[in-house]
Amino acid sequence: MMRRFFVAAAMLTMLFGSMVAFPASGRAVEPAREFLDALRNAGYHDMASLYLDRMANSPLAPVELKEVLDFERGMTLVQASRSQRDMAIREKQLDEAQSAFDSFLSKRANHKLADAAKSELGNLLVERARVRIEQSKKSNKAQRLGEAKALYDEAFAIYTKLKDDLRARLEKLPRVINDDNTAQKELIEQLRRDYLQVQLLEAAVREETSDTVAEGSDEYKKLLADSEKLYAEIYEKYRTMIAGLYARMYQGRVTQKLGKSKDAISFYVELLEQPDNPDAFRDVKTKTLKLAVEAWRSEGQFAEAIRQFTDWIGKARPNEARNPDYMELRMMLAQLSIDYSNQLKKANPKDEQIAPMLKEAKTQLQFVAKYPNDLQQDARKLLAEVGGGPAVSDERPEPTTFEEAKVAGRETLGELQTAEQVLKVLPARLAKESDAKIKAELQKQLDEAKTKVVTARSDALRYFRKALQLANEETDAEDLNVVRYFLAYLYHTQQDYYDSAVLGEFVARRSPLSSAARQCAKIAMVSYLKLYSMSTDEDKTFESERIVGICDYITKQWSDQPEAVDALNTLIPFMIKNGELEQALAYLKDIPETAPQRGLAELKTGQALWSSYIKGMADVRGWKADATTIPAGVNVADREKELDDLKQRAAKTLADGVGRMQQVGTIDETVATAVLSLAQIYVDTEQADKAIPLLEDPKFGVLTLVKAKHPATDKAGFSSEAYKTGLRAYIASLATAGENGDQLIQKASEMMDGLKESVGDSGQAQLVAIYLSLARDLEEQMKLISSPAAKTAMSKGFETFLKRVRGQSNEFNILNWVAETFRGMAEAFDTGKGELSAETIQYYAEASSTYDTILQKAGTPGWLPQPQYKLQIQLQVAAINRRIGKYQEAVNSLEAILKDNKMVLGVQLEAAKTYQEWAGDSRANPKMYELALGGAREDEKSGEKLIWGWIKLSKMTANKEQFADAFHESRLNIARSYLEYAQRSQGADQQERLDRAKRAIEFTAKLYPEMGGEKWKPQYDQTLRQIQSKLGEKQVGLAEFIAADAGG
């Protein structure tokens, strides 16, 4: 019930106005916000995180967005965790979310989103506390509950402090605001909403903390009394608002927990007397009824409870009748009616109210049982009991020996299985029958079977438990194990998975030679799997260890039996999840190639191997780009060899699995995903000729399945990934297509149409994101190619298609993708060192030309999806011109932007960088370094320099947390510019410039000892070592200044 409070609190936030609002100041941030929201709403959380990472270093990112990057990263992680099934990943996401919110608060304590971040930190703590409570039910109860209490107390402290802070801020604000002061009015309203919400959370967490202490204890009572008081205060202050009514309802719940049922009933009745409209009132009344039922029961007020339930259910609107809340109300009314009829029957078996009560119960149960819902099975069981007539008189005598109890149990188990079979067969006969009498008899049998299922299971359990109680030293051990097997089976059928797992494993391990041992082991394995899948606990270590333990035991104890294959197929996913890929492969080899499960296991293992390869290669590329990031003890060349072997194994394992599943003929989500993964492997390993048949296979091809809208492709994002892979495969094949080139280009064009269709009505933002990710995929595809000749050949295919598309399209998304892809191709050839290759220059030029086309069309109203894209493209053109040595053109374009607004930080950074690289060109005058440092291009009106240069950039960004990266980039490049300038100087000039370079870093180190953290400090250190070397000093890097400071 308490979990629902926090869901309700979230709904209240929507009603009152959300505490969590993206900053709205400044028009520039709106497109960025819309883009980010579009990604998250579409479920592209990874892409949203990537977008935020890029914005952190992007010169285009609005300042308002950079200020809240940590907050938005936290919110993105929280949203992603809600759809994450892997609890380990979910735990990691919550940890990262907490770190993000902490970081945001440490930097932005006074930001308008600070209150929202604090509230989210409290909510994260509450979720972690619930995990500990669930864990306490399995082991280490006292310890886990203590940890939960500490977490709840920490959350309560956060909510209390936030409440006090909000109240203090509200008290300082004027009570009367001019109508024209919109900003002030909005601020006050926001603070009031935040203040109300945090009061509700404070009261709720106090109530929930009571779950961590002994029920009925003094501490338990105090916690509930505190919560009751807080709810009462909220109600008194907000009794005319929906939030106040919720507070009253929760006050009733707490009062009821304290044993004051009459007081609770008075609160509930007060709420039930509220109007039925608007909808928010209906929600309150529905929830109140659910809470009130136990209070009425405890006071024996069945008639009043039934009257209230009947009245409210009778007022259900057509759209409410079958919703989960009303189905639950109907079940409650049915149970109330049954219980009341039983009470009346005890007092007077002939009471005239008994029949109407049972009729009411049947009516409600029939309704719930009729429609699919979570309570349908419960309703059917209860209906069978109600409609089963009087109890059967052929009761067995109570067993007095082990043998009697065992026989009674087996007989009853047989009756249970017969009744279950009747339930499977009889409904179809009943539906076809037209004779009224026969139909009535069939219905009677069906009702009896339903009742029998419930009673027989209960009786069988009772008899088998009795048998164990009656066992003695003379009882045969085999008979004991058979009884234990039946008990484990029955526990499993009624979803008591923990008991069935423990009992099954006991027999399997203690008596492996028993005829029941293998079946008991299988029951244990399946039950542990059920516990794992059903657990809401973020830490599933217990379930995971038990699954691995029992499966490993089965494979070793009965290696030649079918159960061993099932166990191996169960083990493999857990090994993969734990990152133990070698062990997963070892288990895979133990599954016979003829076993039906072998193919599925190969698919899962192959996908895991490929994912590991992709991650490993990303690490290697990062290490090559920056040698300072290579972990200690890692040899990059050796790691590349390991990854190449991993790639080969991934491809082979997936290919074997796909081939096996094709023979079986089954197509499901796992098979479709594996086929797509294998196609992607072929594309990324220069085997597009193998990928295309796989994509186009008339039965298993993912493109075939996507076009047919096969259920196996319903997974979010699957269609777009299939079309992207198809496009990459067709483009990669153009280099060797010969006469088939036009056909491949047509197919590639169809893939682009498919991509657009797969997005549907979700908007331009998602389509832009898809094309950008496609451009990056193509770039990565090029980078994965080790052979220069193969890379050149593939680039020609890309070039052919991109030019064709560019000539035929007028859409921004397509042209921008062409430009981005050409730029990515150039970067794939660009080593970053020495002279640019012919391919690098050519593809940078193609990208620049395409960007120019976009800029020419940008003036057409509505052509650009977002106005900010123009500035982004202008910067891309300038960056390309800088990279290919067209420094004058780059500076001219940047100057044109700065004439309109010289405060665009990203443009200023790009301009300073351009001058620095220009100065470093051997053909340039070294005095250009002075322009990089001190700025250039005077404004005709003000006389000030339009381009600031590194020195002014460092001053403008100093002591501003949101510009920390820009500041350190500027300070570092001041030192580097002087160093590079010195290297092209002689004599006293060289000495002076080296001294200035060193002082620049020394000055930064003294004022900012952290030196920008992990990102910038190693770069400062490396640059200082180069300066020290040129000065003829000992190369100790930043240690020189640290030692000087320590020495006083």
mmCIF file of C-alpha atoms in Angstrom, residues 513-697:
data_model
loop_
_atom_site.group_PDB
_atom_site.id
_atom_site.type_symbol
_atom_site.label_atom_id
_atom_site.label_comp_id
_atom_site.label_asym_id
_atom_site.label_seq_id
_atom_site.Cartn_x
_atom_site.Cartn_y
_atom_site.Cartn_z
ATOM 1 C CA LEU A 513 20.229 -41.924 -5.954
ATOM 2 C CA SER A 514 16.548 -41.566 -5.091
ATOM 3 C CA SER A 515 14.048 -41.963 -7.911
ATOM 4 C CA ALA A 516 12.679 -38.531 -6.929
ATOM 5 C CA ALA A 517 16.060 -36.761 -6.887
ATOM 6 C CA ARG A 518 16.232 -35.614 -10.529
ATOM 7 C CA GLN A 519 12.669 -34.304 -10.537
ATOM 8 C CA CYS A 520 13.260 -32.587 -7.210
ATOM 9 C CA ALA A 521 16.374 -30.933 -8.624
ATOM 10 C CA LYS A 522 14.414 -29.678 -11.612
ATOM 11 C CA ILE A 523 11.657 -28.300 -9.367
ATOM 12 C CA ALA A 524 14.320 -26.516 -7.316
ATOM 13 C CA MET A 525 15.893 -25.016 -10.435
ATOM 14 C CA VAL A 526 12.578 -23.791 -11.847
ATOM 15 C CA SER A 527 11.488 -22.437 -8.461
ATOM 16 C CA TYR A 528 14.713 -20.464 -7.988
ATOM 17 C CA LEU A 529 14.223 -19.058 -11.482
ATOM 18 C CA LYS A 530 10.715 -18.007 -10.501
ATOM 19 C CA LEU A 531 12.034 -16.337 -7.353
ATOM 20 C CA TYR A 532 14.635 -14.514 -9.445
ATOM 21 C CA SER A 533 12.138 -13.231 -12.003
ATOM 22 C CA MET A 534 9.529 -12.243 -9.420
ATOM 23 C CA SER A 535 11.889 -10.535 -7.006
ATOM 24 C CA THR A 536 11.531 -6.767 -6.760
ATOM 25 C CA ASP A 537 14.731 -6.667 -4.751
ATOM 26 C CA GLU A 538 17.520 -4.802 -6.515
ATOM 27 C CA ASP A 539 20.060 -7.227 -5.052
ATOM 28 C CA LYS A 540 19.351 -10.692 -6.465
ATOM 29 C CA THR A 541 22.593 -12.248 -5.295
ATOM 30 C CA PHE A 542 20.805 -14.927 -3.256
ATOM 31 C CA GLU A 543 18.578 -16.094 -6.118
ATOM 32 C CA SER A 544 21.419 -15.930 -8.637
ATOM 33 C CA GLU A 545 23.780 -17.985 -6.468
ATOM 34 C CA ARG A 546 21.121 -20.610 -5.798
ATOM 35 C CA ILE A 547 20.334 -20.951 -9.520
ATOM 36 C CA VAL A 548 23.995 -21.326 -10.469
ATOM 37 C CA GLY A 549 24.553 -23.766 -7.592
ATOM 38 C CA ILE A 550 21.696 -26.142 -8.372
ATOM 39 C CA CYS A 551 22.298 -26.022 -12.145
ATOM 40 C CA ASP A 552 25.982 -26.776 -11.756
ATOM 41 C CA TYR A 553 25.091 -29.671 -9.454
ATOM 42 C CA ILE A 554 22.594 -31.107 -11.974
ATOM 43 C CA THR A 555 25.084 -30.965 -14.864
ATOM 44 C CA LYS A 556 27.690 -32.869 -12.853
ATOM 45 C CA GLN A 557 25.381 -35.337 -11.088
ATOM 46 C CA TRP A 558 23.258 -36.341 -14.119
ATOM 47 C CA SER A 559 25.420 -35.286 -17.077
ATOM 48 C CA ASP A 560 23.849 -37.843 -19.421
ATOM 49 C CA GLN A 561 20.223 -36.926 -18.665
ATOM 50 C CA PRO A 562 17.871 -34.363 -20.284
ATOM 51 C CA GLU A 563 17.796 -32.383 -17.025
ATOM 52 C CA ALA A 564 21.494 -31.621 -17.493
ATOM 53 C CA VAL A 565 20.795 -29.916 -20.831
ATOM 54 C CA ASP A 566 18.062 -27.800 -19.239
ATOM 55 C CA ALA A 567 20.433 -26.853 -16.452
ATOM 56 C CA LEU A 568 23.217 -25.888 -18.873
ATOM 57 C CA ASN A 569 20.830 -23.729 -20.874
ATOM 58 C CA THR A 570 19.827 -22.037 -17.640
ATOM 59 C CA LEU A 571 23.418 -21.508 -16.489
ATOM 60 C CA ILE A 572 24.650 -19.800 -19.633
ATOM 61 C CA PRO A 573 22.592 -16.573 -19.311
ATOM 62 C CA PHE A 574 23.760 -16.179 -15.714
ATOM 63 C CA MET A 575 27.407 -16.617 -16.705
ATOM 64 C CA ILE A 576 26.923 -14.039 -19.440
ATOM 65 C CA LYS A 577 25.254 -11.610 -17.057
ATOM 66 C CA ASN A 578 28.157 -11.980 -14.627
ATOM 67 C CA GLY A 579 30.663 -11.373 -17.415
ATOM 68 C CA GLU A 580 32.083 -14.907 -17.219
ATOM 69 C CA LEU A 581 32.118 -15.454 -20.985
ATOM 70 C CA GLU A 582 34.724 -18.226 -20.983
ATOM 71 C CA GLN A 583 32.654 -20.206 -18.500
ATOM 72 C CA ALA A 584 29.552 -19.586 -20.632
ATOM 73 C CA LEU A 585 31.369 -21.008 -23.660
ATOM 74 C CA ALA A 586 32.489 -24.019 -21.626
ATOM 75 C CA TYR A 587 28.893 -24.727 -20.593
ATOM 76 C CA LEU A 588 27.776 -24.228 -24.204
ATOM 77 C CA LYS A 589 30.149 -26.953 -25.384
ATOM 78 C CA ASP A 590 28.610 -29.345 -22.866
ATOM 79 C CA ILE A 591 25.186 -29.068 -24.566
ATOM 80 C CA PRO A 592 24.939 -31.759 -27.252
ATOM 81 C CA GLU A 593 24.746 -30.312 -30.759
ATOM 82 C CA THR A 594 21.632 -32.401 -31.355
ATOM 83 C CA ALA A 595 19.821 -30.925 -28.328
ATOM 84 C CA PRO A 596 16.949 -28.548 -29.223
ATOM 85 C CA GLN A 597 18.251 -26.034 -26.664
ATOM 86 C CA ARG A 598 21.697 -25.757 -28.283
ATOM 87 C CA GLY A 599 20.662 -23.177 -30.893
ATOM 88 C CA LEU A 600 19.051 -20.793 -28.408
ATOM 89 C CA ALA A 601 22.082 -21.018 -26.123
ATOM 90 C CA GLU A 602 24.385 -20.205 -29.047
ATOM 91 C CA LEU A 603 22.337 -17.139 -29.926
ATOM 92 C CA LYS A 604 22.510 -15.724 -26.398
ATOM 93 C CA THR A 605 26.194 -16.511 -26.008
ATOM 94 C CA GLY A 606 27.120 -15.108 -29.404
ATOM 95 C CA GLN A 607 25.326 -11.834 -28.719
ATOM 96 C CA ALA A 608 27.118 -11.495 -25.387
ATOM 97 C CA LEU A 609 30.501 -12.119 -27.010
ATOM 98 C CA TRP A 610 29.831 -9.521 -29.683
ATOM 99 C CA SER A 611 28.760 -6.918 -27.114
ATOM 100 C CA SER A 612 31.978 -7.576 -25.206
ATOM 101 C CA TYR A 613 33.974 -7.117 -28.412
ATOM 102 C CA ILE A 614 32.314 -3.790 -29.248
ATOM 103 C CA LYS A 615 33.033 -2.467 -25.763
ATOM 104 C CA GLY A 616 36.616 -3.704 -25.890
ATOM 105 C CA MET A 617 37.298 -2.042 -29.247
ATOM 106 C CA ALA A 618 35.885 1.234 -27.976
ATOM 107 C CA ASP A 619 38.379 1.050 -25.100
ATOM 108 C CA VAL A 620 41.260 0.328 -27.477
ATOM 109 C CA ARG A 621 40.428 3.294 -29.729
ATOM 110 C CA GLY A 622 40.284 5.515 -26.652
ATOM 111 C CA TRP A 623 43.696 4.268 -25.495
ATOM 112 C CA LYS A 624 45.205 4.897 -28.919
ATOM 113 C CA ALA A 625 43.817 8.421 -29.030
ATOM 114 C CA ASP A 626 45.151 9.208 -25.560
ATOM 115 C CA ALA A 627 47.956 7.006 -24.265
ATOM 116 C CA THR A 628 47.570 8.467 -20.776
ATOM 117 C CA THR A 629 44.308 6.544 -20.374
ATOM 118 C CA ILE A 630 45.832 3.077 -20.839
ATOM 119 C CA PRO A 631 45.334 1.121 -17.588
ATOM 120 C CA ALA A 632 48.414 -0.137 -15.787
ATOM 121 C CA GLY A 633 49.561 -3.546 -16.995
ATOM 122 C CA VAL A 634 47.581 -3.428 -20.271
ATOM 123 C CA ASN A 635 49.373 -4.105 -23.553
ATOM 124 C CA VAL A 636 47.247 -2.571 -26.303
ATOM 125 C CA ALA A 637 48.604 -4.814 -29.065
ATOM 126 C CA ASP A 638 47.928 -7.944 -27.027
ATOM 127 C CA ARG A 639 44.453 -6.677 -26.190
ATOM 128 C CA GLU A 640 43.729 -6.157 -29.883
ATOM 129 C CA LYS A 641 44.696 -9.750 -30.609
ATOM 130 C CA GLU A 642 42.407 -10.963 -27.818
ATOM 131 C CA LEU A 643 39.544 -8.904 -29.204
ATOM 132 C CA ASP A 644 40.108 -10.182 -32.728
ATOM 133 C CA ASP A 645 39.801 -13.734 -31.381
ATOM 134 C CA LEU A 646 36.669 -12.701 -29.470
ATOM 135 C CA LYS A 647 35.180 -11.272 -32.673
ATOM 136 C CA GLN A 648 35.784 -14.503 -34.549
ATOM 137 C CA ARG A 649 34.218 -16.584 -31.786
ATOM 138 C CA ALA A 650 31.207 -14.261 -31.591
ATOM 139 C CA ALA A 651 30.594 -14.545 -35.324
ATOM 140 C CA LYS A 652 30.969 -18.324 -35.360
ATOM 141 C CA THR A 653 28.784 -18.858 -32.290
ATOM 142 C CA LEU A 654 26.022 -16.649 -33.647
ATOM 143 C CA ALA A 655 26.233 -18.189 -37.115
ATOM 144 C CA ASP A 656 25.960 -21.691 -35.637
ATOM 145 C CA GLY A 657 22.972 -20.641 -33.559
ATOM 146 C CA VAL A 658 21.168 -18.919 -36.418
ATOM 147 C CA GLY A 659 21.773 -21.923 -38.667
ATOM 148 C CA ARG A 660 20.402 -24.283 -36.044
ATOM 149 C CA MET A 661 17.324 -22.128 -35.399
ATOM 150 C CA GLN A 662 16.659 -21.880 -39.135
ATOM 151 C CA GLN A 663 16.502 -25.667 -39.231
ATOM 152 C CA VAL A 664 14.057 -25.682 -36.331
ATOM 153 C CA GLY A 665 11.934 -23.033 -38.061
ATOM 154 C CA THR A 666 11.002 -21.069 -34.937
ATOM 155 C CA ILE A 667 10.894 -17.259 -35.219
ATOM 156 C CA ASP A 668 10.665 -15.241 -32.023
ATOM 157 C CA GLU A 669 12.211 -12.081 -30.593
ATOM 158 C CA THR A 670 15.412 -13.862 -29.557
ATOM 159 C CA VAL A 671 15.928 -15.369 -33.023
ATOM 160 C CA ALA A 672 15.164 -12.087 -34.802
ATOM 161 C CA THR A 673 17.541 -10.143 -32.552
ATOM 162 C CA ALA A 674 20.288 -12.724 -33.079
ATOM 163 C CA VAL A 675 19.899 -12.602 -36.868
ATOM 164 C CA LEU A 676 20.172 -8.814 -36.711
ATOM 165 C CA SER A 677 23.270 -9.035 -34.493
ATOM 166 C CA LEU A 678 24.925 -11.484 -36.885
ATOM 167 C CA ALA A 679 24.162 -9.203 -39.825
ATOM 168 C CA GLN A 680 25.715 -6.286 -37.934
ATOM 169 C CA ILE A 681 28.816 -8.383 -37.232
ATOM 170 C CA TYR A 682 29.165 -9.180 -40.935
ATOM 171 C CA VAL A 683 28.787 -5.501 -41.853
ATOM 172 C CA ASP A 684 31.348 -4.424 -39.251
ATOM 173 C CA THR A 685 33.837 -7.089 -40.335
ATOM 174 C CA GLU A 686 33.849 -6.282 -44.059
ATOM 175 C CA GLN A 687 31.497 -9.150 -44.943
ATOM 176 C CA ALA A 688 28.505 -7.242 -46.261
ATOM 177 C CA ASP A 689 28.086 -9.960 -48.901
ATOM 178 C CA LYS A 690 27.125 -12.315 -46.065
ATOM 179 C CA ALA A 691 24.950 -9.776 -44.291
ATOM 180 C CA ILE A 692 22.643 -9.048 -47.228
ATOM 181 C CA PRO A 693 21.336 -12.629 -47.698
ATOM 182 C CA LEU A 694 20.795 -12.809 -43.948
ATOM 183 C CA LEU A 695 18.807 -9.568 -43.974
ATOM 184 C CA GLU A 696 16.759 -10.541 -47.029
ATOM 185 C CA ASP A 697 16.088 -14.212 -46.193
#
